[in-house]
Amino acid sequence: MATHFDDVANAFPSLDRGKLRHRTEQLHEHQDAQLLLRHVEDAVCTIDTPEGTMDLKPGSGVLQGCSTATGDFIGVYAAAIDEWAAKTIVPELVVVSPLTGNPLDLSICTYVDDLGKTTSPDDAQELVDSTKESDLMLDKSLKNIGVEQNTKKRETIGQRSLQHICPFR
């Protein structure tokens, strides 16, 4: 077993505003959607400089400290992760949910823009190959929403057994 960890580079400020607009308009009544989008699109970041203050108006993404930023980001990011996850299923880590009866993929774990993917390669070369292939597929899914992986924060760790991860199989 091995788990590969990834992170999104500049996740919040890089998000494609078109994808955010589309998602917001799908989820909310027109007037509410327009108000929420104005909140994002009119955001300004003020910084102090030796010459005085400077207002910066981001052209993409959401300001990380914004009250709606996490929900906005995850709402768009989740679709990209779902697309990628469907292509990288690890059958031995899929179980049936005792609550819903639906399949549940235990190989993926996310926390906002951090991502962990567990695989079960037969040997080191298969680990290298499957990780490269998975990263390429993840890159394609993330590109669709205007973000990319932070390759400096990638890490892979190995584990000896499936038993301690999924003892109820």
Tab-separated table of C-alpha atoms in Angstrom:
chain	number	residue	atom	x	y	z
A	1	MET	CA	0.000	0.000	0.000
A	2	ALA	CA	1.129	3.525	-0.676
A	3	THR	CA	-0.471	6.931	-0.209
A	4	HIS	CA	0.382	9.849	-2.464
A	5	PHE	CA	-0.318	13.371	-1.202
A	6	ASP	CA	-0.950	16.389	-3.410
A	7	ASP	CA	-1.716	20.047	-2.853
A	8	VAL	CA	-3.204	22.684	-5.134
A	9	ALA	CA	-0.940	25.653	-5.900
A	10	ASN	CA	-2.542	29.020	-5.071
A	11	ALA	CA	-5.864	27.214	-4.800
A	12	PHE	CA	-8.237	29.986	-3.772
A	13	PRO	CA	-6.908	32.818	-5.964
A	14	SER	CA	-6.499	30.620	-9.070
A	15	LEU	CA	-10.026	29.208	-9.316
A	16	ASP	CA	-11.728	29.786	-12.678
A	17	ARG	CA	-14.395	32.452	-12.138
A	18	GLY	CA	-16.486	31.104	-15.022
A	19	LYS	CA	-16.789	27.740	-13.254
A	20	LEU	CA	-17.621	29.519	-9.996
A	21	ARG	CA	-20.261	31.652	-11.728
A	22	HIS	CA	-21.847	28.594	-13.364
A	23	ARG	CA	-21.981	26.649	-10.072
A	24	THR	CA	-23.395	29.616	-8.134
A	25	GLU	CA	-26.088	30.256	-10.745
A	26	GLN	CA	-27.087	26.584	-10.682
A	27	LEU	CA	-27.415	26.445	-6.892
A	28	HIS	CA	-29.148	29.738	-6.105
A	29	GLU	CA	-32.065	31.878	-7.203
A	30	HIS	CA	-31.018	34.557	-9.686
A	31	GLN	CA	-31.018	37.490	-7.230
A	32	ASP	CA	-29.121	35.499	-4.581
A	33	ALA	CA	-26.600	34.248	-7.132
A	34	GLN	CA	-25.965	37.786	-8.375
A	35	LEU	CA	-25.409	39.045	-4.821
A	36	LEU	CA	-23.012	36.186	-4.006
A	37	LEU	CA	-21.095	36.679	-7.242
A	38	ARG	CA	-20.852	40.421	-6.693
A	39	HIS	CA	-19.380	39.673	-3.269
A	40	VAL	CA	-16.612	37.664	-4.994
A	41	GLU	CA	-16.132	39.769	-8.122
A	42	ASP	CA	-16.053	43.126	-6.298
A	43	ALA	CA	-13.579	41.945	-3.650
A	44	VAL	CA	-10.521	44.117	-3.151
A	45	CYS	CA	-7.354	43.368	-1.224
A	46	THR	CA	-5.760	46.459	0.303
A	47	ILE	CA	-2.064	46.401	1.133
A	48	ASP	CA	0.115	49.001	2.783
A	49	THR	CA	3.180	50.173	0.871
A	50	PRO	CA	5.827	52.796	1.691
A	51	GLU	CA	3.979	55.122	-0.736
A	52	GLY	CA	0.565	54.535	0.887
A	53	THR	CA	-2.140	51.940	0.396
A	54	MET	CA	-2.732	49.993	-2.778
A	55	ASP	CA	-5.976	48.244	-3.724
A	56	LEU	CA	-5.657	45.018	-5.701
A	57	LYS	CA	-8.667	43.521	-7.430
A	58	PRO	CA	-8.114	39.821	-8.201
A	59	GLY	CA	-9.250	38.717	-11.655
A	60	SER	CA	-9.669	35.062	-10.721
A	61	GLY	CA	-10.553	32.924	-7.764
A	62	VAL	CA	-11.757	34.037	-4.366
A	63	LEU	CA	-10.000	35.793	-1.512
A	64	GLN	CA	-8.979	33.126	0.986
A	65	GLY	CA	-10.203	35.075	4.021
A	66	CYS	CA	-13.612	35.727	2.468
A	67	SER	CA	-16.535	34.211	4.396
A	68	THR	CA	-17.724	32.254	1.336
A	69	ALA	CA	-14.267	31.307	-0.009
A	70	THR	CA	-14.030	27.751	1.314
A	71	GLY	CA	-17.519	26.800	0.141
A	72	ASP	CA	-16.965	28.472	-3.230
A	73	PHE	CA	-13.641	26.709	-3.728
A	74	ILE	CA	-14.822	23.271	-2.606
A	75	GLY	CA	-17.979	23.541	-4.717
A	76	VAL	CA	-15.920	23.876	-7.892
A	77	TYR	CA	-12.951	21.710	-6.769
A	78	ALA	CA	-15.146	18.744	-5.802
A	79	ALA	CA	-16.350	18.289	-9.382
A	80	ALA	CA	-12.747	18.112	-10.629
A	81	ILE	CA	-11.826	15.615	-7.899
A	82	ASP	CA	-14.906	13.495	-8.640
A	83	GLU	CA	-13.938	13.408	-12.339
A	84	TRP	CA	-10.394	12.309	-11.449
A	85	ALA	CA	-11.534	9.832	-8.769
A	86	ALA	CA	-13.792	8.029	-11.227
A	87	LYS	CA	-10.689	7.277	-13.347
A	88	THR	CA	-8.474	6.125	-10.464
A	89	ILE	CA	-10.634	3.708	-8.460
A	90	VAL	CA	-8.763	1.175	-6.324
A	91	PRO	CA	-11.209	-1.789	-6.264
A	92	GLU	CA	-9.833	-3.329	-3.060
A	93	LEU	CA	-10.504	-0.040	-1.238
A	94	VAL	CA	-14.154	0.219	-2.281
A	95	VAL	CA	-16.616	-0.907	0.364
A	96	VAL	CA	-20.369	-0.798	0.682
A	97	SER	CA	-21.632	1.923	2.990
A	98	PRO	CA	-23.597	0.379	5.856
A	99	LEU	CA	-25.781	3.518	5.906
A	100	THR	CA	-26.671	3.934	2.235
A	101	GLY	CA	-25.742	0.637	0.615
A	102	ASN	CA	-23.765	2.599	-2.000
A	103	PRO	CA	-20.134	1.937	-2.932
A	104	LEU	CA	-17.678	4.065	-0.970
A	105	ASP	CA	-14.129	4.660	-2.260
A	106	LEU	CA	-11.810	4.700	0.751
A	107	SER	CA	-8.741	5.410	-1.387
A	108	ILE	CA	-9.294	9.182	-1.493
A	109	CYS	CA	-9.161	11.714	1.295
A	110	THR	CA	-9.447	15.476	0.827
A	111	TYR	CA	-9.246	18.466	3.120
A	112	VAL	CA	-10.016	21.680	1.253
A	113	ASP	CA	-7.186	21.725	-1.357
A	114	ASP	CA	-5.112	18.871	0.123
A	115	LEU	CA	-5.556	15.422	-1.357
A	116	GLY	CA	-4.444	11.914	-0.416
A	117	LYS	CA	-4.790	8.891	-2.703
A	118	THR	CA	-4.045	5.357	-1.500
A	119	THR	CA	-3.085	2.686	-4.035
A	120	SER	CA	-2.009	-0.933	-3.870
A	121	PRO	CA	0.867	-1.434	-6.306
A	122	ASP	CA	2.531	-4.830	-6.612
A	123	ASP	CA	6.032	-3.350	-6.630
A	124	ALA	CA	8.021	-0.104	-6.654
A	125	GLN	CA	7.903	0.301	-10.449
A	126	GLU	CA	4.121	-0.058	-10.493
A	127	LEU	CA	3.949	2.585	-7.741
A	128	VAL	CA	6.037	4.995	-9.833
A	129	ASP	CA	4.019	4.319	-12.987
A	130	SER	CA	0.594	4.522	-11.341
A	131	THR	CA	1.532	7.699	-9.468
A	132	LYS	CA	2.697	9.385	-12.678
A	133	GLU	CA	-0.477	8.324	-14.495
A	134	SER	CA	-2.684	9.461	-11.621
A	135	ASP	CA	-0.881	12.826	-11.460
A	136	LEU	CA	-1.387	13.359	-15.199
A	137	MET	CA	-5.105	12.639	-14.878
A	138	LEU	CA	-5.349	14.927	-11.840
A	139	ASP	CA	-3.535	17.681	-13.766
A	140	LYS	CA	-6.141	17.448	-16.547
A	141	SER	CA	-9.068	17.597	-14.129
A	142	LEU	CA	-7.597	20.545	-12.209
A	143	LYS	CA	-6.753	22.450	-15.383
A	144	ASN	CA	-10.472	22.475	-16.214
A	145	ILE	CA	-11.106	24.677	-13.155
A	146	GLY	CA	-8.051	26.915	-13.547
A	147	VAL	CA	-5.812	25.415	-10.849
A	148	GLU	CA	-2.807	23.102	-10.828
A	149	GLN	CA	-0.886	20.889	-8.461
A	150	ASN	CA	1.854	22.297	-6.274
A	151	THR	CA	4.532	19.832	-7.363
A	152	LYS	CA	6.895	20.981	-4.596
A	153	LYS	CA	4.515	19.599	-1.985
A	154	ARG	CA	4.022	16.093	-3.445
A	155	GLU	CA	4.868	13.191	-1.184
A	156	THR	CA	4.385	9.423	-1.289
A	157	ILE	CA	4.603	7.092	1.698
A	158	GLY	CA	4.400	3.308	1.750
A	159	GLN	CA	2.456	0.967	4.007
A	160	ARG	CA	2.812	-2.757	4.465
A	161	SER	CA	-0.736	-4.017	4.668
A	162	LEU	CA	-4.303	-3.366	3.590
A	163	GLN	CA	-5.528	-4.986	6.819
A	164	HIS	CA	-4.921	-1.947	9.056
A	165	ILE	CA	-6.630	0.422	6.601
A	166	CYS	CA	-9.718	-1.616	5.902
A	167	PRO	CA	-10.118	-4.307	8.620
A	168	PHE	CA	-13.864	-4.675	8.035
A	169	ARG	CA	-13.578	-6.008	4.487
